[in-house]
Tab-separated table of C-alpha atoms in Angstrom:
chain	number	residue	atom	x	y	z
A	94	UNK	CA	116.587	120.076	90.851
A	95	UNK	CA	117.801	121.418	87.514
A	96	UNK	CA	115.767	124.372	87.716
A	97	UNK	CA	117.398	125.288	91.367
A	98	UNK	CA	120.724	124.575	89.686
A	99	UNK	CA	120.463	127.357	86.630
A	100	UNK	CA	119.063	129.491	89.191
A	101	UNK	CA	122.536	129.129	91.142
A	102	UNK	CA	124.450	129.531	87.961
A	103	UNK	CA	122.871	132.248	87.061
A	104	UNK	CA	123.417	134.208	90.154
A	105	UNK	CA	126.980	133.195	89.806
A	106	UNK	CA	126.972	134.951	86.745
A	107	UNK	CA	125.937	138.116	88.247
A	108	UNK	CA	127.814	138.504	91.270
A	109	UNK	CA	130.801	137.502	89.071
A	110	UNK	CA	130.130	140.385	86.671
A	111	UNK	CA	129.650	142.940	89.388
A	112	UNK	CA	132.873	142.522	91.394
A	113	UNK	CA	134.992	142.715	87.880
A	114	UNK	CA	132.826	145.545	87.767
A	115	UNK	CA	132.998	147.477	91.053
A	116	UNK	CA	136.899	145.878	91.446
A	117	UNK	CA	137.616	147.547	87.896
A	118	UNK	CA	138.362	151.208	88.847
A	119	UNK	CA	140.448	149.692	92.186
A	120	UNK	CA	142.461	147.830	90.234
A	121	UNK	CA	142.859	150.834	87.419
A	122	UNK	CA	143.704	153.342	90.760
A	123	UNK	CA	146.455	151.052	91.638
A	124	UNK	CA	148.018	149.967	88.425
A	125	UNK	CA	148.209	154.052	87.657
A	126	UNK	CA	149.541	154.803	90.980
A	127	UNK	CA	151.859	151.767	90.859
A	128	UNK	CA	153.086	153.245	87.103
A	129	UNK	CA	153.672	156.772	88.485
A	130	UNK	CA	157.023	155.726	90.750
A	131	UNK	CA	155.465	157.123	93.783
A	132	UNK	CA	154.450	160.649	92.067
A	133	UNK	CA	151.163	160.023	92.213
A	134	UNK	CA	149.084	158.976	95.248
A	135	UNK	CA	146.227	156.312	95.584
A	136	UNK	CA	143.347	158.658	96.122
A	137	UNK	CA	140.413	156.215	97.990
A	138	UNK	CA	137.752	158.991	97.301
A	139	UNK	CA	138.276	158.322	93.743
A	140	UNK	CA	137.606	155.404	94.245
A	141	UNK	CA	134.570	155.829	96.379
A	142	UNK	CA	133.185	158.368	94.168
A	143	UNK	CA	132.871	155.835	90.817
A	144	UNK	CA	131.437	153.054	93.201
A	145	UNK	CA	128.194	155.953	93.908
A	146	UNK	CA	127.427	156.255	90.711
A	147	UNK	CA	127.830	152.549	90.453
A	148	UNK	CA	125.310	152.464	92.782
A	149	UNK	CA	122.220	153.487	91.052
A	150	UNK	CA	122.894	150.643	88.569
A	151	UNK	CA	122.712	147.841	91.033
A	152	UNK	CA	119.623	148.943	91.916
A	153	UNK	CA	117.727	149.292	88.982
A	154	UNK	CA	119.500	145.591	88.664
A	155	UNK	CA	118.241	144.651	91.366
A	156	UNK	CA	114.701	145.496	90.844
A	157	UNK	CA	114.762	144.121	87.376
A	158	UNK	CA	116.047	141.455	88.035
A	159	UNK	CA	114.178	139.815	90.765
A	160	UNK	CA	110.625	141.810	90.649
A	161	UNK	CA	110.567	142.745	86.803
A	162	UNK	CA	111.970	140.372	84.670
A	163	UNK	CA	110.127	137.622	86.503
A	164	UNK	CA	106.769	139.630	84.814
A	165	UNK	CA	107.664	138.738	81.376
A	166	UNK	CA	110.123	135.652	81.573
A	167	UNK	CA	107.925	133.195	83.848
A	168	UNK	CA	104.220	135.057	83.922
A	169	UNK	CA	104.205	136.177	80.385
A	170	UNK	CA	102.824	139.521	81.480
A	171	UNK	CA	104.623	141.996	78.297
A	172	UNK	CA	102.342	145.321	78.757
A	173	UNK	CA	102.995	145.387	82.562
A	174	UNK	CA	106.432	144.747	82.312
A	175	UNK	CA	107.132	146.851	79.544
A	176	UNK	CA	105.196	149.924	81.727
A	177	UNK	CA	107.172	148.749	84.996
A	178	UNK	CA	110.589	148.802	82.942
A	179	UNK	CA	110.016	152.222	81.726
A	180	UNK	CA	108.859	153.566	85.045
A	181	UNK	CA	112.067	152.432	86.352
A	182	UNK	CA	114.107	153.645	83.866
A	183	UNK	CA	112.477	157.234	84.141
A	184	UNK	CA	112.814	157.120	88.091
A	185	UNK	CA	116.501	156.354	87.131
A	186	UNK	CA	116.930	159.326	85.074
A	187	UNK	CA	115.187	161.894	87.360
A	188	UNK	CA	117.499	160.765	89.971
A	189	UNK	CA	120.831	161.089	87.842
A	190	UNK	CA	119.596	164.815	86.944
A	191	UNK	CA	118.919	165.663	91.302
A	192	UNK	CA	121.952	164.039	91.857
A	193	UNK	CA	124.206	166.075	89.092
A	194	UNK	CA	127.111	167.898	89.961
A	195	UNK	CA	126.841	172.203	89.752
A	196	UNK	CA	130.000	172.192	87.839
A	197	UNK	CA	130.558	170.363	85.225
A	198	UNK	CA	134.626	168.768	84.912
A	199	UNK	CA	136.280	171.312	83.144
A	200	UNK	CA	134.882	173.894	85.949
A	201	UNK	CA	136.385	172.004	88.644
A	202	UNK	CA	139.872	172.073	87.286
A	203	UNK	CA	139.800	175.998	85.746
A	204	UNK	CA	138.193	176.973	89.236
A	205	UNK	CA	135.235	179.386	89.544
A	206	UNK	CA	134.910	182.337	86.923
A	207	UNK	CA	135.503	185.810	88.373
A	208	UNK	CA	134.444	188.649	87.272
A	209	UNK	CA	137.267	191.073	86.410
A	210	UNK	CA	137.529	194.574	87.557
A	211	UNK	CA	135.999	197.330	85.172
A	212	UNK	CA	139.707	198.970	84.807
A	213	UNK	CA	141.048	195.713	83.972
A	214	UNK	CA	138.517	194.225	81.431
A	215	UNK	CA	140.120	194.505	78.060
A	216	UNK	CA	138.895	197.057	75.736
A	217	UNK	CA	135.860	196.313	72.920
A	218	UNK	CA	136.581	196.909	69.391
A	219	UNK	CA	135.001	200.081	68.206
A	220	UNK	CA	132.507	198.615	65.944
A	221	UNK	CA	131.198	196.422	68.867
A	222	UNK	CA	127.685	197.149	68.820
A	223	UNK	CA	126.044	194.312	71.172
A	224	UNK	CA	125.890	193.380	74.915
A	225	UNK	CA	128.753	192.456	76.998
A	226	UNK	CA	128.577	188.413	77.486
A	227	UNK	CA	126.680	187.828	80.797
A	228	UNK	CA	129.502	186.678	83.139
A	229	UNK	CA	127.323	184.081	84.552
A	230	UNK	CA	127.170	180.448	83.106
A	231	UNK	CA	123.787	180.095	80.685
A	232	UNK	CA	121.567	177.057	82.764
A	233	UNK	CA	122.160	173.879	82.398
A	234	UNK	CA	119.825	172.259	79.829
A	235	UNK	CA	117.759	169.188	81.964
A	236	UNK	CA	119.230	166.279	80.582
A	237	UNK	CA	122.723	166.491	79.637
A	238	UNK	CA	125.136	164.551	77.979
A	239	UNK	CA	126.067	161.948	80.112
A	240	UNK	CA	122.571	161.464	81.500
A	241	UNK	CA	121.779	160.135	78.122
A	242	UNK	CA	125.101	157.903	78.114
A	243	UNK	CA	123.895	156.056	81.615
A	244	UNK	CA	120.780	155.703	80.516
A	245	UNK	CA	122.054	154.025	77.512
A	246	UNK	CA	124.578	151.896	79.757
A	247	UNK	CA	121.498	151.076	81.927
A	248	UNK	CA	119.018	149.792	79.215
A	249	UNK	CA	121.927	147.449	77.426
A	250	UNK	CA	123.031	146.532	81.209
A	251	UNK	CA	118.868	145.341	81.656
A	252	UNK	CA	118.862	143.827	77.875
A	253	UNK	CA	121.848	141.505	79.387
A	254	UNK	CA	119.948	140.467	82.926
A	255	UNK	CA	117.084	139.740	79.930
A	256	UNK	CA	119.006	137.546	78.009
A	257	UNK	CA	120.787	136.127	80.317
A	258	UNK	CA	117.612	134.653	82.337
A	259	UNK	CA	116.052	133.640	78.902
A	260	UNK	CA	118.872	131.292	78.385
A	261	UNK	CA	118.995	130.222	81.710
A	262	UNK	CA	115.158	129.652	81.156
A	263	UNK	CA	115.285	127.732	77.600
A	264	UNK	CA	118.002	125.412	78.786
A	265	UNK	CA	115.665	124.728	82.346
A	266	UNK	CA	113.072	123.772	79.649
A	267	UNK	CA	115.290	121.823	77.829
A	268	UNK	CA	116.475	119.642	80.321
A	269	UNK	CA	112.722	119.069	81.396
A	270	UNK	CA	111.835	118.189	78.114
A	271	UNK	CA	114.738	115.804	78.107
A	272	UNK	CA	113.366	114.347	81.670
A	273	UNK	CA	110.017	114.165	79.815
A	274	UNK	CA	111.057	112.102	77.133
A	275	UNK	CA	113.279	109.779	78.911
A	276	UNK	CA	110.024	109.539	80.889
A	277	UNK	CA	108.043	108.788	78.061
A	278	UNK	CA	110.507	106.111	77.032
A	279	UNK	CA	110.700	104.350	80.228
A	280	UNK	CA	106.657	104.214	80.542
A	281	UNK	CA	106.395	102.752	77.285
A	282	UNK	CA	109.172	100.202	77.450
A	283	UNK	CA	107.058	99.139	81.218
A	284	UNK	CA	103.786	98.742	78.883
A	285	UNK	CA	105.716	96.409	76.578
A	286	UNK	CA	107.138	94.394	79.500
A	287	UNK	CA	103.835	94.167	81.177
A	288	UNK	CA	102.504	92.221	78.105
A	289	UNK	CA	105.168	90.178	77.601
A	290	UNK	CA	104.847	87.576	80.829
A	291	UNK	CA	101.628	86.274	79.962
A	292	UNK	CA	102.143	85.170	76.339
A	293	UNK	CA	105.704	83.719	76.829
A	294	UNK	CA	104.527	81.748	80.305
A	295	UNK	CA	101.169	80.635	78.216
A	296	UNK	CA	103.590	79.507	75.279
A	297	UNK	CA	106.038	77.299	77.332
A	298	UNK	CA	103.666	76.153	79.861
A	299	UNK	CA	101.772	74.824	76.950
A	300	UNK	CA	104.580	73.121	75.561
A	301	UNK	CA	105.344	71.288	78.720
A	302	UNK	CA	102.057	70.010	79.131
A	303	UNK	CA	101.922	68.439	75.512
A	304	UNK	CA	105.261	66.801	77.072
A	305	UNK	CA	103.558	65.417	79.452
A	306	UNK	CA	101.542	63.249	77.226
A	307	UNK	CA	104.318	62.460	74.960
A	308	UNK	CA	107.364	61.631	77.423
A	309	UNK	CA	106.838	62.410	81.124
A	310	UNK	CA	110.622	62.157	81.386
A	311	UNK	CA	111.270	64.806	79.205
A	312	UNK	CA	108.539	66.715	80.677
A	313	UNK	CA	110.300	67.080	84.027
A	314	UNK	CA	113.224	67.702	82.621
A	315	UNK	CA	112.277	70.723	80.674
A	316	UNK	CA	110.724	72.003	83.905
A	317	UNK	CA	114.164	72.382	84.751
A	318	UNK	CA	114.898	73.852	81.561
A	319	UNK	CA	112.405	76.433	82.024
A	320	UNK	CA	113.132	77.027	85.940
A	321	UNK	CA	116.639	78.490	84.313
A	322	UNK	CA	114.522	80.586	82.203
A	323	UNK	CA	112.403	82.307	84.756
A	324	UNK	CA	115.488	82.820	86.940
A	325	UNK	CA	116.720	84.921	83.906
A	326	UNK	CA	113.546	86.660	83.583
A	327	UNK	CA	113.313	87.410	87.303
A	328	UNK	CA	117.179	88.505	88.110
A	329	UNK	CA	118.725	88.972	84.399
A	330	UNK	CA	116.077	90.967	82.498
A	331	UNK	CA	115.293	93.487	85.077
A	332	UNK	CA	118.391	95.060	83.350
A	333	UNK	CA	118.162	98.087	80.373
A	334	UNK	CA	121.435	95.880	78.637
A	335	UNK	CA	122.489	92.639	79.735
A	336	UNK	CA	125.355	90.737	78.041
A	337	UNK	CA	124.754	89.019	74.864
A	338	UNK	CA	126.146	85.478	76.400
A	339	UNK	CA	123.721	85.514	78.645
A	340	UNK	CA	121.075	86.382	76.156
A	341	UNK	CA	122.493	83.818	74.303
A	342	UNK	CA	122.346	80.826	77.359
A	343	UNK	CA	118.509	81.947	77.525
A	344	UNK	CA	117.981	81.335	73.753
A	345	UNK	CA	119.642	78.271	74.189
A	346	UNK	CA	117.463	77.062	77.208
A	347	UNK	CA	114.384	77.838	74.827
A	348	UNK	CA	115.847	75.826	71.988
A	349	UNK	CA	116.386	73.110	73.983
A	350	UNK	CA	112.818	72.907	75.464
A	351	UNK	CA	111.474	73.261	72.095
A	352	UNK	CA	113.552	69.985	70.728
A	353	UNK	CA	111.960	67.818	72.992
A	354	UNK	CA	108.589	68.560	71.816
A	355	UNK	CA	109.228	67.569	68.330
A	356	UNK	CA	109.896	64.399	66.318
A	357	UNK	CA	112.583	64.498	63.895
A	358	UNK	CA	110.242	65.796	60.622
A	359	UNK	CA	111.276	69.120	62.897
A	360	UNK	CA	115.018	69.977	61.616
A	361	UNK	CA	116.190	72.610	63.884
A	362	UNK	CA	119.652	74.225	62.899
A	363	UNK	CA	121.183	76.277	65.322
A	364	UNK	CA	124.470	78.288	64.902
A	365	UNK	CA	124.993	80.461	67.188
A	366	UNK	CA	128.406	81.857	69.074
A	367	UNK	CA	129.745	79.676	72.221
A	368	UNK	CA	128.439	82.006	74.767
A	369	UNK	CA	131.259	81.078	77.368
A	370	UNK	CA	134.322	81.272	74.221
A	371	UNK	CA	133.540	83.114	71.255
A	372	UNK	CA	131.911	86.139	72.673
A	373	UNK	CA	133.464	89.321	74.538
A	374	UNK	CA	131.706	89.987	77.770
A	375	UNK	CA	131.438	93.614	76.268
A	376	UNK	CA	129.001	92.936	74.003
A	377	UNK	CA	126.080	93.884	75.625
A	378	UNK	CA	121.894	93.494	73.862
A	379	UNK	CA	119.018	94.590	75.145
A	380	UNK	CA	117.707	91.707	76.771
A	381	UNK	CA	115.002	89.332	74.911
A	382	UNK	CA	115.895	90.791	71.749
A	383	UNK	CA	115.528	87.800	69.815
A	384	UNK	CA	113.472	85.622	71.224
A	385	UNK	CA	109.996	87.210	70.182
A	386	UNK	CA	111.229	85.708	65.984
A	387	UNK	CA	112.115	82.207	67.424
A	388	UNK	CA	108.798	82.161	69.102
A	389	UNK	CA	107.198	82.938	66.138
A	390	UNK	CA	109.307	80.422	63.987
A	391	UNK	CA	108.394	77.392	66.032
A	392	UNK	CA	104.822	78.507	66.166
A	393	UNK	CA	104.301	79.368	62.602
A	394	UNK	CA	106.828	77.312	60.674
A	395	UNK	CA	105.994	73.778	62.239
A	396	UNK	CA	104.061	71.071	60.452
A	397	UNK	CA	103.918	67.221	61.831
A	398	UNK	CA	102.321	66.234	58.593
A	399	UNK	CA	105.404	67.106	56.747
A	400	UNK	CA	109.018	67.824	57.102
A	401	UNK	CA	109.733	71.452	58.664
A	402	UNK	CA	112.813	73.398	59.221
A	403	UNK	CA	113.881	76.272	61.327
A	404	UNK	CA	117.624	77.811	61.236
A	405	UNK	CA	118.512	80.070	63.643
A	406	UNK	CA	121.751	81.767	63.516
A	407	UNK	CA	124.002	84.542	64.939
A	408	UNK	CA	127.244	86.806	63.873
A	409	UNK	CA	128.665	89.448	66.242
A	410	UNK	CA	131.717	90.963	64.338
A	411	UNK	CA	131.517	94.934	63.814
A	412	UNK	CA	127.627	94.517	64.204
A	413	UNK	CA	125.326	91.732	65.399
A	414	UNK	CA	124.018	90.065	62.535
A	415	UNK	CA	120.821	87.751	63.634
A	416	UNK	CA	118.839	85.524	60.868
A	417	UNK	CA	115.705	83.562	61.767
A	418	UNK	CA	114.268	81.513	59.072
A	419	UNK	CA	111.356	78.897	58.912
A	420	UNK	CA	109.319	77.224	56.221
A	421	UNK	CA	105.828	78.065	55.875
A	422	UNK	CA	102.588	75.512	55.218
A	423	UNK	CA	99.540	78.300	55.980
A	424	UNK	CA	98.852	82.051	56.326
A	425	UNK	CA	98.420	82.737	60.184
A	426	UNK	CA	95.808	84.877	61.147
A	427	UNK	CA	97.053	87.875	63.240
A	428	UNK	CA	95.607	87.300	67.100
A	429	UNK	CA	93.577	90.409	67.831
A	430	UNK	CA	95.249	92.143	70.693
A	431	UNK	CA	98.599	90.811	69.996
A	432	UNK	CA	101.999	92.014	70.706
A	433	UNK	CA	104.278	90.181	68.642
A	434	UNK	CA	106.083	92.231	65.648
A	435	UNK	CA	104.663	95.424	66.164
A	436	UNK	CA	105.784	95.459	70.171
A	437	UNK	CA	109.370	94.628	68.650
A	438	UNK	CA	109.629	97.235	66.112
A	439	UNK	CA	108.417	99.554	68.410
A	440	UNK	CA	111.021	98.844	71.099
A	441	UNK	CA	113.802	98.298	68.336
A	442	UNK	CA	112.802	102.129	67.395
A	443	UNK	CA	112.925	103.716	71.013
A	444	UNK	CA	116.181	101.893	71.874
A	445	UNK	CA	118.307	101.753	68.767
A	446	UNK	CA	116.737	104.749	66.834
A	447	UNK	CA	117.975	104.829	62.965
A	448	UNK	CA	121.306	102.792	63.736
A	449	UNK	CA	119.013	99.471	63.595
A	450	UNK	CA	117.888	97.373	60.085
A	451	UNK	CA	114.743	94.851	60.113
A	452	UNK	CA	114.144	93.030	56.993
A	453	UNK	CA	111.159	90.771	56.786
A	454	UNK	CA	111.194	88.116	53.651
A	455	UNK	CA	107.453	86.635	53.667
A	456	UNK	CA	106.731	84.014	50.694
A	457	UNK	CA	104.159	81.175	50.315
A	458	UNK	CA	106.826	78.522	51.902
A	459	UNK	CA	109.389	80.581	53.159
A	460	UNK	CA	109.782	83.367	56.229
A	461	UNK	CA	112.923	85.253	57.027
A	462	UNK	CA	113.510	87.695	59.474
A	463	UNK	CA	116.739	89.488	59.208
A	464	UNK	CA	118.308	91.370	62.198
A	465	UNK	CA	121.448	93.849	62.295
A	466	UNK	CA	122.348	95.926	65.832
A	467	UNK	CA	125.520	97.792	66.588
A	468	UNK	CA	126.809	96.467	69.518
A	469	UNK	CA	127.400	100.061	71.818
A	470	UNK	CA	125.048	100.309	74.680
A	471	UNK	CA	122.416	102.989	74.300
A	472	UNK	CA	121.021	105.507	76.733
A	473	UNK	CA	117.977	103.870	78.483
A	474	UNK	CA	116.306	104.829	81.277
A	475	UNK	CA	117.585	102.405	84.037
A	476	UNK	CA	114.645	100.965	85.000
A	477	UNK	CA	112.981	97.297	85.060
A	478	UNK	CA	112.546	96.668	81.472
A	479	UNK	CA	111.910	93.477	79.596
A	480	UNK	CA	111.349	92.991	76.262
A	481	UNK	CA	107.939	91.839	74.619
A	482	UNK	CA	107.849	89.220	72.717
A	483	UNK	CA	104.613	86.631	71.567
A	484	UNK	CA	103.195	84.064	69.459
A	485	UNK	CA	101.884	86.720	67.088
A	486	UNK	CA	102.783	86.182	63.777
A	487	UNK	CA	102.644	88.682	60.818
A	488	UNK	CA	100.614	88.765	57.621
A	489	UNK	CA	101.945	86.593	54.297
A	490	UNK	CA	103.371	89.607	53.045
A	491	UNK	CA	106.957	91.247	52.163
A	492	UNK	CA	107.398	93.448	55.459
A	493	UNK	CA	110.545	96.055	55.263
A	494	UNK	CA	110.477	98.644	58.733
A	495	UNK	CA	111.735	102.040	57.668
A	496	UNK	CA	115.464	101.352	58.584
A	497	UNK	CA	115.526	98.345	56.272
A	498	UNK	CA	117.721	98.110	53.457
């Protein structure tokens, strides 16, 4: 499509420089004539006569343009197109120096040379010892003056059809490299989503059934709970950016299902914006941004032996500040195959680019994952993309990503 496009462009180009250029000495005939107050006449064969020796030119345009340049631009064949070129440019020449005039411009206005009568030749000086001047004209040489000027005109006139189809060419390439890449980005954000469905589904489904043994109540309630969930997985998600209120409703869902699994050694502090008052509709997030770190915090930073904590909490004024934090009683072992923090990095990097900061605080009893993204939608490719999130924690170590501070 883009390629057909610069090709239409391109000959848009050309038939826009040739009619300023055959249209040139029309309008210069008329301008002069109009100037002269009627004491000159407009003189078609003038006209006629610069449009020939237009002529030639198209051509040789012609024939570079759509059998010659094609040699070296798109088949990358130099020593036949340089021998091809320079045939055509000689053929050019040899037909300028057929077609040349007999008498030059100067003869055509003085008239032909006659020879004057003996009586009426005027006399030699009397030192003159040479020949009288032949009173022919001495033969023209075989290329002249102005056979070297078109030739120059014709080479810079093929050095432009060149150029021109290079650019034409480099920005083609350009554009399908920018195809490419939005390609690339789409096929890698479908690999994260395609690992993402298992691992949250396994995670809540597990919850729910250690519900079941606890409070069968509660159970079917978060059944509901979750059936709002997978309603914003199947119809929400599907989206490149979805609006942070609703990201924030799905959070909340999550949050909710996770307090009835826990007794009250669990303190879970939540501040997060009303989605419904306190946040523009605007705002838009890619969608389970944050969800992969609350995962991970109720996983990892949960102990029924002793009192835990988890605070979750949320700022959207010029950016969106995000803070997950959880206490810490062992060092979990990475699952092999996992796509928890990695994954998110990963798709943090091909969404946001550098305009993103991930800070990772890892101690002995503490874990804090700090989260800032502008708020302006980014170019994704829209396509069905959902974010991947797990239960994979990272190592007991101090983890900054490059755009950290």
């Amino acid at each position: 499509m883009d390629k057909n496009i610069n090709s239409k462009k391109e000959t848009l180009v050309y038939l826009i420089l040739w009619c300023i250029t055959f249209l040139a000495p029309l309008l210069s005939l008329y301008i002069s004539t109009s100037a002269s107050e009627g004491q000159e006449s407009f003189h078609w064969g003038e006209v006629f006569h610069i449009w020939i020796i237009y002529v030639p030119f198209l051509v040789v345009f012609l024939v570079h343009n759509f059998l010659l340049a094609p040699l070296l631009i798109y088949r990358r064949k130099k020593a036949l197109y340089v021998a091809a070129t320079l045939c055509t440019v000689a053929a050019f020449v040899v037909v300028q120096c057929i077609n040349r005039p007999k008498m030059n411009h100067a003869d055509r206005k003085e008239g032909p040379r006659q020879e004057l009568p003996l009586g009426e030749r005027p006399p030699l000086p009397p030192d003159f010892k040479g020949e009288l001047p032949h009173p022919h004209h001495k033969p023209p040489t075989i290329i002249q003056e102005h056979d070297i000027v078109r030739t120059i005109v014709l080479v810079l006139l093929l050095g432009m059809n060149l150029g021109v189809k290079i650019y034409y060419k480099s920005d083609s390439e350009h554009e399908q490299l920018k195809q490419l890449e939005r390609e690339n980005l789409r096929q890698q954000l479908e690999y994260l989503k395609y690992q993402i469905n298992p691992h949250f589904f396994m995670n809540t489904l597990n919850n729910i059934h250690a519900l079941v043994d606890i409070d069968p109540q509660k159970a079917q309630h978060s059944i509901v709970v979750l059936s709002k969930m997978m309603r914003y997985l199947l119809y929400e998600s599907n989206q490149a950016m979805v609006p942070l209120a609703k990201e924030l409703d799905f959070v909340n869902n999550y949050i909710a299902l996770m307090r009835m699994r826990y007794t009250e050694k669990v303190h879970i502090n939540v501040n997060l914006p009303n989605p419904a008052t306190d946040i523009p509709q605007n705002i838009e997030v890619p969608p389970m941004l944050f969800i992969t770190f609350i995962e991970n915090a109720f996983k990892h930073g949960v102990s029924y032996q002793q009192d835990s904590d988890i605070n979750i909490q949320l700022t959207a004024t010029d950016n969106l500040h995000f803070i997950c934090e959880n206490s810490c009683f062992s060092k979990p072992v990475a699952e092999q195959g996992g796509v928890g923090l990695a994954n998110v990095r990963k798709r943090l990097d091909l969404i946001y680019h550098d305009s993103y900061q991930l800070q990772i605080d890892n101690t002995q009893t503490r874990y804090k994952v700090t989260l800032i993204t502008p708020h302006s939608t980014f170019h994704i490719p829209h396509s069905t993309l959902h974010t991947p999130h797990s239960t994979l924690h990272t190592p007991h170590s101090t983890l900054h990503t490059p755009h950290s501070t």
